[in-house]
mmCIF file of C-alpha atoms in Angstrom:
data_model
loop_
_atom_site.group_PDB
_atom_site.id
_atom_site.type_symbol
_atom_site.label_atom_id
_atom_site.label_comp_id
_atom_site.label_asym_id
_atom_site.label_seq_id
_atom_site.Cartn_x
_atom_site.Cartn_y
_atom_site.Cartn_z
ATOM 1 C CA UNK A 11 -0.037 -0.062 0.138
ATOM 2 C CA UNK A 12 1.512 3.382 -0.966
ATOM 3 C CA UNK A 13 1.334 6.022 1.716
ATOM 4 C CA UNK A 14 1.404 9.625 0.655
ATOM 5 C CA UNK A 15 2.130 13.026 1.879
ATOM 6 C CA UNK A 16 2.168 12.407 5.697
ATOM 7 C CA UNK A 17 0.068 9.310 5.889
ATOM 8 C CA UNK A 18 3.009 7.539 7.709
ATOM 9 C CA UNK A 19 2.854 9.872 10.533
ATOM 10 C CA UNK A 20 -0.878 9.655 10.767
ATOM 11 C CA UNK A 21 -1.482 13.221 9.184
ATOM 12 C CA UNK A 22 -3.944 13.937 6.613
ATOM 13 C CA UNK A 23 -3.042 13.410 3.006
ATOM 14 C CA UNK A 24 -2.194 16.519 1.322
ATOM 15 C CA UNK A 25 -5.554 17.369 -0.838
ATOM 16 C CA UNK A 26 -5.810 16.797 -4.497
ATOM 17 C CA UNK A 27 -8.189 19.408 -5.227
ATOM 18 C CA UNK A 28 -10.186 22.161 -3.501
ATOM 19 C CA UNK A 29 -6.633 23.895 -2.687
ATOM 20 C CA UNK A 30 -5.977 27.431 -2.125
ATOM 21 C CA UNK A 31 -3.561 28.570 -4.856
ATOM 22 C CA UNK A 32 -1.721 31.681 -5.746
ATOM 23 C CA UNK A 33 -0.341 31.977 -9.110
ATOM 24 C CA UNK A 34 2.053 34.981 -9.751
ATOM 25 C CA UNK A 35 2.022 36.617 -13.275
ATOM 26 C CA UNK A 36 -1.306 35.315 -14.232
ATOM 27 C CA UNK A 37 -2.516 37.876 -16.572
ATOM 28 C CA UNK A 38 -1.907 36.024 -19.820
ATOM 29 C CA UNK A 39 0.350 33.427 -21.468
ATOM 30 C CA UNK A 40 1.459 30.683 -19.170
ATOM 31 C CA UNK A 41 -0.008 32.265 -16.132
ATOM 32 C CA UNK A 42 -3.514 32.303 -17.635
ATOM 33 C CA UNK A 43 -3.012 28.533 -18.576
ATOM 34 C CA UNK A 44 -1.728 27.798 -14.940
ATOM 35 C CA UNK A 45 -4.881 29.335 -13.492
ATOM 36 C CA UNK A 46 -7.252 27.641 -15.616
ATOM 37 C CA UNK A 47 -5.604 24.262 -14.786
ATOM 38 C CA UNK A 48 -5.860 24.799 -11.174
ATOM 39 C CA UNK A 49 -9.392 26.038 -11.458
ATOM 40 C CA UNK A 50 -10.603 23.149 -13.630
ATOM 41 C CA UNK A 51 -9.178 20.860 -10.815
ATOM 42 C CA UNK A 52 -11.494 22.343 -8.486
ATOM 43 C CA UNK A 53 -9.042 24.579 -6.664
ATOM 44 C CA UNK A 54 -9.528 28.188 -5.795
ATOM 45 C CA UNK A 55 -7.232 30.461 -7.506
ATOM 46 C CA UNK A 56 -5.805 33.942 -6.813
ATOM 47 C CA UNK A 57 -4.365 35.511 -9.716
ATOM 48 C CA UNK A 58 -1.674 37.954 -9.522
ATOM 49 C CA UNK A 59 -0.819 40.737 -12.033
ATOM 50 C CA UNK A 60 1.774 43.482 -12.236
ATOM 51 C CA UNK A 61 0.424 45.977 -14.778
ATOM 52 C CA UNK A 62 -2.054 44.023 -17.159
ATOM 53 C CA UNK A 63 -5.074 44.525 -15.375
ATOM 54 C CA UNK A 64 -7.627 44.043 -18.064
ATOM 55 C CA UNK A 65 -5.934 40.767 -19.298
ATOM 56 C CA UNK A 66 -5.737 39.599 -15.627
ATOM 57 C CA UNK A 67 -9.439 40.485 -15.110
ATOM 58 C CA UNK A 68 -10.230 38.265 -18.261
ATOM 59 C CA UNK A 69 -8.162 35.571 -16.919
ATOM 60 C CA UNK A 70 -10.183 35.335 -13.798
ATOM 61 C CA UNK A 71 -13.520 36.008 -15.437
ATOM 62 C CA UNK A 72 -12.805 32.920 -17.575
ATOM 63 C CA UNK A 73 -12.026 30.513 -14.680
ATOM 64 C CA UNK A 74 -14.713 27.631 -13.636
ATOM 65 C CA UNK A 75 -15.989 27.847 -10.460
ATOM 66 C CA UNK A 76 -16.449 30.698 -7.882
ATOM 67 C CA UNK A 77 -14.710 33.094 -5.510
ATOM 68 C CA UNK A 78 -11.385 33.356 -7.703
ATOM 69 C CA UNK A 79 -9.637 36.511 -6.769
ATOM 70 C CA UNK A 80 -7.272 39.240 -8.615
ATOM 71 C CA UNK A 81 -4.515 41.032 -6.954
ATOM 72 C CA UNK A 82 -2.160 43.414 -8.142
ATOM 73 C CA UNK A 83 1.616 43.796 -6.741
ATOM 74 C CA UNK A 84 5.058 45.023 -7.856
ATOM 75 C CA UNK A 85 7.112 41.953 -7.255
ATOM 76 C CA UNK A 86 10.356 44.083 -7.553
ATOM 77 C CA UNK A 87 9.481 45.808 -4.098
ATOM 78 C CA UNK A 88 10.014 43.239 -1.093
ATOM 79 C CA UNK A 89 7.018 44.806 0.849
ATOM 80 C CA UNK A 90 4.768 44.386 -2.093
ATOM 81 C CA UNK A 91 5.530 40.658 -2.512
ATOM 82 C CA UNK A 92 4.692 40.101 1.200
ATOM 83 C CA UNK A 93 1.467 42.023 1.097
ATOM 84 C CA UNK A 94 0.509 40.067 -1.943
ATOM 85 C CA UNK A 95 0.772 36.701 0.021
ATOM 86 C CA UNK A 96 -1.004 38.008 3.030
ATOM 87 C CA UNK A 97 -3.722 39.368 0.957
ATOM 88 C CA UNK A 98 -4.190 36.272 -1.058
ATOM 89 C CA UNK A 99 -4.116 34.215 2.142
ATOM 90 C CA UNK A 100 -6.736 36.521 3.586
ATOM 91 C CA UNK A 101 -8.944 36.055 0.645
ATOM 92 C CA UNK A 102 -8.618 32.447 0.415
ATOM 93 C CA UNK A 103 -8.447 31.754 4.317
ATOM 94 C CA UNK A 104 -5.074 30.185 3.796
ATOM 95 C CA UNK A 105 -2.650 28.983 1.097
ATOM 96 C CA UNK A 106 -1.676 25.447 0.011
ATOM 97 C CA UNK A 107 -0.039 26.031 -3.319
ATOM 98 C CA UNK A 108 2.260 28.829 -4.643
ATOM 99 C CA UNK A 109 3.244 28.758 -8.465
ATOM 100 C CA UNK A 110 5.989 31.389 -8.910
ATOM 101 C CA UNK A 111 5.451 32.346 -12.578
ATOM 102 C CA UNK A 112 5.925 36.079 -12.749
ATOM 103 C CA UNK A 113 9.173 37.129 -14.405
ATOM 104 C CA UNK A 114 10.669 39.793 -16.687
ATOM 105 C CA UNK A 115 12.629 38.904 -19.958
ATOM 106 C CA UNK A 116 13.924 41.807 -22.088
ATOM 107 C CA UNK A 117 16.926 41.604 -24.548
ATOM 108 C CA UNK A 118 20.255 43.040 -23.290
ATOM 109 C CA UNK A 119 22.875 41.426 -25.501
ATOM 110 C CA UNK A 120 26.298 42.080 -23.853
ATOM 111 C CA UNK A 121 28.052 43.283 -26.997
ATOM 112 C CA UNK A 122 25.512 45.940 -28.128
ATOM 113 C CA UNK A 123 24.094 47.050 -24.946
ATOM 114 C CA UNK A 124 25.383 50.196 -23.159
ATOM 115 C CA UNK A 125 26.430 49.982 -19.515
ATOM 116 C CA UNK A 126 23.596 51.905 -18.013
ATOM 117 C CA UNK A 127 20.999 49.632 -19.845
ATOM 118 C CA UNK A 128 23.018 46.674 -18.994
ATOM 119 C CA UNK A 129 22.971 47.337 -15.186
ATOM 120 C CA UNK A 130 19.275 48.326 -15.304
ATOM 121 C CA UNK A 131 18.335 44.777 -17.028
ATOM 122 C CA UNK A 132 20.343 42.891 -14.387
ATOM 123 C CA UNK A 133 18.733 45.014 -11.440
ATOM 124 C CA UNK A 134 15.159 44.297 -12.944
ATOM 125 C CA UNK A 135 15.755 40.597 -13.665
ATOM 126 C CA UNK A 136 17.207 40.027 -10.240
ATOM 127 C CA UNK A 137 14.638 41.818 -8.345
ATOM 128 C CA UNK A 138 11.650 40.239 -10.150
ATOM 129 C CA UNK A 139 12.696 36.682 -11.226
ATOM 130 C CA UNK A 140 14.848 35.897 -8.393
ATOM 131 C CA UNK A 141 14.007 37.861 -5.296
ATOM 132 C CA UNK A 142 10.571 38.267 -6.146
ATOM 133 C CA UNK A 143 10.274 34.398 -6.168
ATOM 134 C CA UNK A 144 12.288 34.134 -3.072
ATOM 135 C CA UNK A 145 10.084 36.570 -1.014
ATOM 136 C CA UNK A 146 6.716 35.031 -2.333
ATOM 137 C CA UNK A 147 8.141 31.526 -1.354
ATOM 138 C CA UNK A 148 9.290 32.640 2.233
ATOM 139 C CA UNK A 149 6.025 34.248 2.874
ATOM 140 C CA UNK A 150 3.915 31.462 1.463
ATOM 141 C CA UNK A 151 5.866 28.837 3.462
ATOM 142 C CA UNK A 152 5.349 30.630 6.556
ATOM 143 C CA UNK A 153 1.560 30.449 6.060
ATOM 144 C CA UNK A 154 1.853 26.683 5.044
ATOM 145 C CA UNK A 155 4.169 25.898 8.248
ATOM 146 C CA UNK A 156 1.406 27.529 10.362
ATOM 147 C CA UNK A 157 -1.436 25.640 8.765
ATOM 148 C CA UNK A 158 0.243 22.526 9.291
ATOM 149 C CA UNK A 159 -1.290 20.580 6.504
ATOM 150 C CA UNK A 160 1.579 20.882 4.214
ATOM 151 C CA UNK A 161 1.930 22.591 0.759
ATOM 152 C CA UNK A 162 3.412 22.885 -2.706
ATOM 153 C CA UNK A 163 5.616 25.515 -4.250
ATOM 154 C CA UNK A 164 6.403 25.107 -7.846
ATOM 155 C CA UNK A 165 8.754 27.718 -9.709
ATOM 156 C CA UNK A 166 8.747 28.425 -13.612
ATOM 157 C CA UNK A 167 12.527 28.265 -14.395
ATOM 158 C CA UNK A 168 13.813 27.734 -17.973
ATOM 159 C CA UNK A 169 15.837 25.756 -20.376
ATOM 160 C CA UNK A 170 17.993 28.967 -20.507
ATOM 161 C CA UNK A 171 19.272 28.130 -17.242
ATOM 162 C CA UNK A 172 21.218 25.353 -18.792
ATOM 163 C CA UNK A 173 21.997 25.934 -22.605
ATOM 164 C CA UNK A 174 22.492 29.897 -22.074
ATOM 165 C CA UNK A 175 20.709 32.993 -22.941
ATOM 166 C CA UNK A 176 23.117 35.110 -25.168
ATOM 167 C CA UNK A 177 20.633 37.836 -25.752
ATOM 168 C CA UNK A 178 19.017 37.588 -22.214
ATOM 169 C CA UNK A 179 21.770 36.750 -20.121
ATOM 170 C CA UNK A 180 20.183 38.059 -16.918
ATOM 171 C CA UNK A 181 17.265 36.070 -17.674
ATOM 172 C CA UNK A 182 19.062 32.795 -17.985
ATOM 173 C CA UNK A 183 21.354 33.452 -14.888
ATOM 174 C CA UNK A 184 18.288 34.549 -12.613
ATOM 175 C CA UNK A 185 16.503 31.172 -13.725
ATOM 176 C CA UNK A 186 19.427 29.142 -12.790
ATOM 177 C CA UNK A 187 19.265 30.873 -9.441
ATOM 178 C CA UNK A 188 15.439 29.884 -9.160
ATOM 179 C CA UNK A 189 16.294 26.432 -9.783
ATOM 180 C CA UNK A 190 19.004 26.344 -7.009
ATOM 181 C CA UNK A 191 16.558 28.253 -4.708
ATOM 182 C CA UNK A 192 13.808 25.714 -5.184
ATOM 183 C CA UNK A 193 16.312 23.118 -4.396
ATOM 184 C CA UNK A 194 17.583 24.765 -1.225
ATOM 185 C CA UNK A 195 14.001 25.223 0.015
ATOM 186 C CA UNK A 196 12.923 21.755 -0.730
ATOM 187 C CA UNK A 197 15.542 20.438 1.802
ATOM 188 C CA UNK A 198 14.475 23.256 4.272
ATOM 189 C CA UNK A 199 10.862 22.667 4.035
ATOM 190 C CA UNK A 200 10.531 18.840 3.674
ATOM 191 C CA UNK A 201 10.069 18.470 7.637
ATOM 192 C CA UNK A 202 6.856 20.648 7.156
ATOM 193 C CA UNK A 203 5.591 18.371 4.489
ATOM 194 C CA UNK A 204 6.064 21.205 1.925
ATOM 195 C CA UNK A 205 7.296 19.970 -1.437
ATOM 196 C CA UNK A 206 9.252 22.540 -3.786
ATOM 197 C CA UNK A 207 9.962 21.791 -7.390
ATOM 198 C CA UNK A 208 10.798 23.789 -10.722
ATOM 199 C CA UNK A 209 10.052 23.195 -14.247
ATOM 200 C CA UNK A 210 12.357 24.326 -16.825
ATOM 201 C CA UNK A 211 10.542 24.829 -20.173
ATOM 202 C CA UNK A 212 11.871 25.298 -23.584
ATOM 203 C CA UNK A 213 10.129 27.540 -26.166
ATOM 204 C CA UNK A 214 6.482 27.633 -25.972
ATOM 205 C CA UNK A 215 3.840 29.664 -27.817
ATOM 206 C CA UNK A 216 2.377 32.684 -26.227
ATOM 207 C CA UNK A 217 0.942 35.983 -27.299
ATOM 208 C CA UNK A 218 4.209 37.655 -26.441
ATOM 209 C CA UNK A 219 6.218 35.440 -29.048
ATOM 210 C CA UNK A 220 3.597 35.063 -31.839
ATOM 211 C CA UNK A 221 5.288 37.442 -33.944
ATOM 212 C CA UNK A 222 8.423 35.437 -33.681
ATOM 213 C CA UNK A 223 6.863 32.138 -34.469
ATOM 214 C CA UNK A 224 5.169 33.431 -37.539
ATOM 215 C CA UNK A 225 8.188 35.243 -39.060
ATOM 216 C CA UNK A 226 11.292 33.981 -40.695
ATOM 217 C CA UNK A 227 12.672 32.795 -37.178
ATOM 218 C CA UNK A 228 9.847 30.580 -36.556
ATOM 219 C CA UNK A 229 11.071 27.589 -38.660
ATOM 220 C CA UNK A 230 14.320 27.592 -36.820
ATOM 221 C CA UNK A 231 12.582 27.736 -33.362
ATOM 222 C CA UNK A 232 10.333 24.724 -34.267
ATOM 223 C CA UNK A 233 13.373 22.865 -35.496
ATOM 224 C CA UNK A 234 14.994 23.063 -32.039
ATOM 225 C CA UNK A 235 12.942 20.092 -31.045
ATOM 226 C CA UNK A 236 12.873 16.937 -32.848
ATOM 227 C CA UNK A 237 9.122 16.939 -32.699
ATOM 228 C CA UNK A 238 9.283 19.973 -35.026
ATOM 229 C CA UNK A 239 7.104 22.406 -32.875
ATOM 230 C CA UNK A 240 7.104 24.268 -29.701
ATOM 231 C CA UNK A 241 4.926 23.659 -26.656
ATOM 232 C CA UNK A 242 1.707 25.012 -25.943
ATOM 233 C CA UNK A 243 1.265 26.742 -22.399
ATOM 234 C CA UNK A 244 -1.335 24.009 -21.384
ATOM 235 C CA UNK A 245 1.450 21.421 -21.490
ATOM 236 C CA UNK A 246 3.578 23.112 -19.056
ATOM 237 C CA UNK A 247 0.520 23.791 -16.822
ATOM 238 C CA UNK A 248 -0.240 20.211 -16.941
ATOM 239 C CA UNK A 249 3.168 19.430 -15.458
ATOM 240 C CA UNK A 250 2.829 22.018 -12.768
ATOM 241 C CA UNK A 251 -0.313 20.648 -11.629
ATOM 242 C CA UNK A 252 1.046 17.241 -11.373
ATOM 243 C CA UNK A 253 4.090 18.723 -9.275
ATOM 244 C CA UNK A 254 1.540 20.313 -7.027
ATOM 245 C CA UNK A 255 -0.284 17.131 -6.575
ATOM 246 C CA UNK A 256 -0.078 14.656 -3.479
ATOM 247 C CA UNK A 257 1.686 11.952 -5.418
ATOM 248 C CA UNK A 258 4.378 14.373 -6.414
ATOM 249 C CA UNK A 259 5.848 14.845 -2.977
ATOM 250 C CA UNK A 260 8.943 12.522 -3.609
ATOM 251 C CA UNK A 261 9.699 14.868 -6.679
ATOM 252 C CA UNK A 262 10.563 17.646 -4.318
ATOM 253 C CA UNK A 263 13.863 19.181 -5.184
ATOM 254 C CA UNK A 264 13.522 18.353 -8.865
ATOM 255 C CA UNK A 265 14.060 20.675 -11.852
ATOM 256 C CA UNK A 266 11.873 19.100 -14.613
ATOM 257 C CA UNK A 267 12.751 19.714 -18.239
ATOM 258 C CA UNK A 268 9.907 20.447 -20.576
ATOM 259 C CA UNK A 269 11.677 21.355 -23.933
ATOM 260 C CA UNK A 270 10.643 18.452 -26.314
ATOM 261 C CA UNK A 271 14.136 17.122 -26.392
ATOM 262 C CA UNK A 272 15.384 20.347 -27.368
ATOM 263 C CA UNK A 273 18.222 20.447 -25.052
ATOM 264 C CA UNK A 274 19.326 17.101 -23.076
ATOM 265 C CA UNK A 275 21.507 16.940 -20.171
ATOM 266 C CA UNK A 276 22.583 14.349 -17.667
#
């Protein structure tokens, strides 16, 4: 008989649905697909956005179920990240799952970017991608620990953390740091039945990259995978939903590649 999520200790099993979920960066694209996947699973979702209020409102309006919420915060500001978690936990009467999806990804190729723009890019990427993720994770974990019923934290990393991002080096570097952060938290939080994992997607189709996929570059991008295509956000969301499940507890600490065999590592 398989015993999952605290059953050995006689504690309740971490729930498979009906959970309280916070998704950062949920206005569109992957964030929207994540919110939809959890809502369809019967979970209560709070969608965070930074600046895209109308798109975030459309995300929440389209979710199945009731009582889903929308919250704004600038994750580059530590106090804003802390406020987001407190308000989300207040609206949902707790928090069981955090998905760290919010990120910035602006080009700053080292050869052609002047120093002031270079420094600003690194500051922005570090403040949002790494520190925002760290602060949300810390605060969500505090709630999960007090609740005593376990939890899940899933980080959205990147294939670029392994193969490099020549035009977006701060993005690749901060996503590598997010992977390492997740592994450190996995060890620290396991005694509290909180599992932490990351996914490392390759290229996937969203509104933001539609022009690249439709243009001359599109064929080369699709050719990166032997499947001859890019992913869709729903494929990434399905993996995140599983990592947030009771059955995924033993995957805590993992970095799951989701790149269609476009970049293989051992």
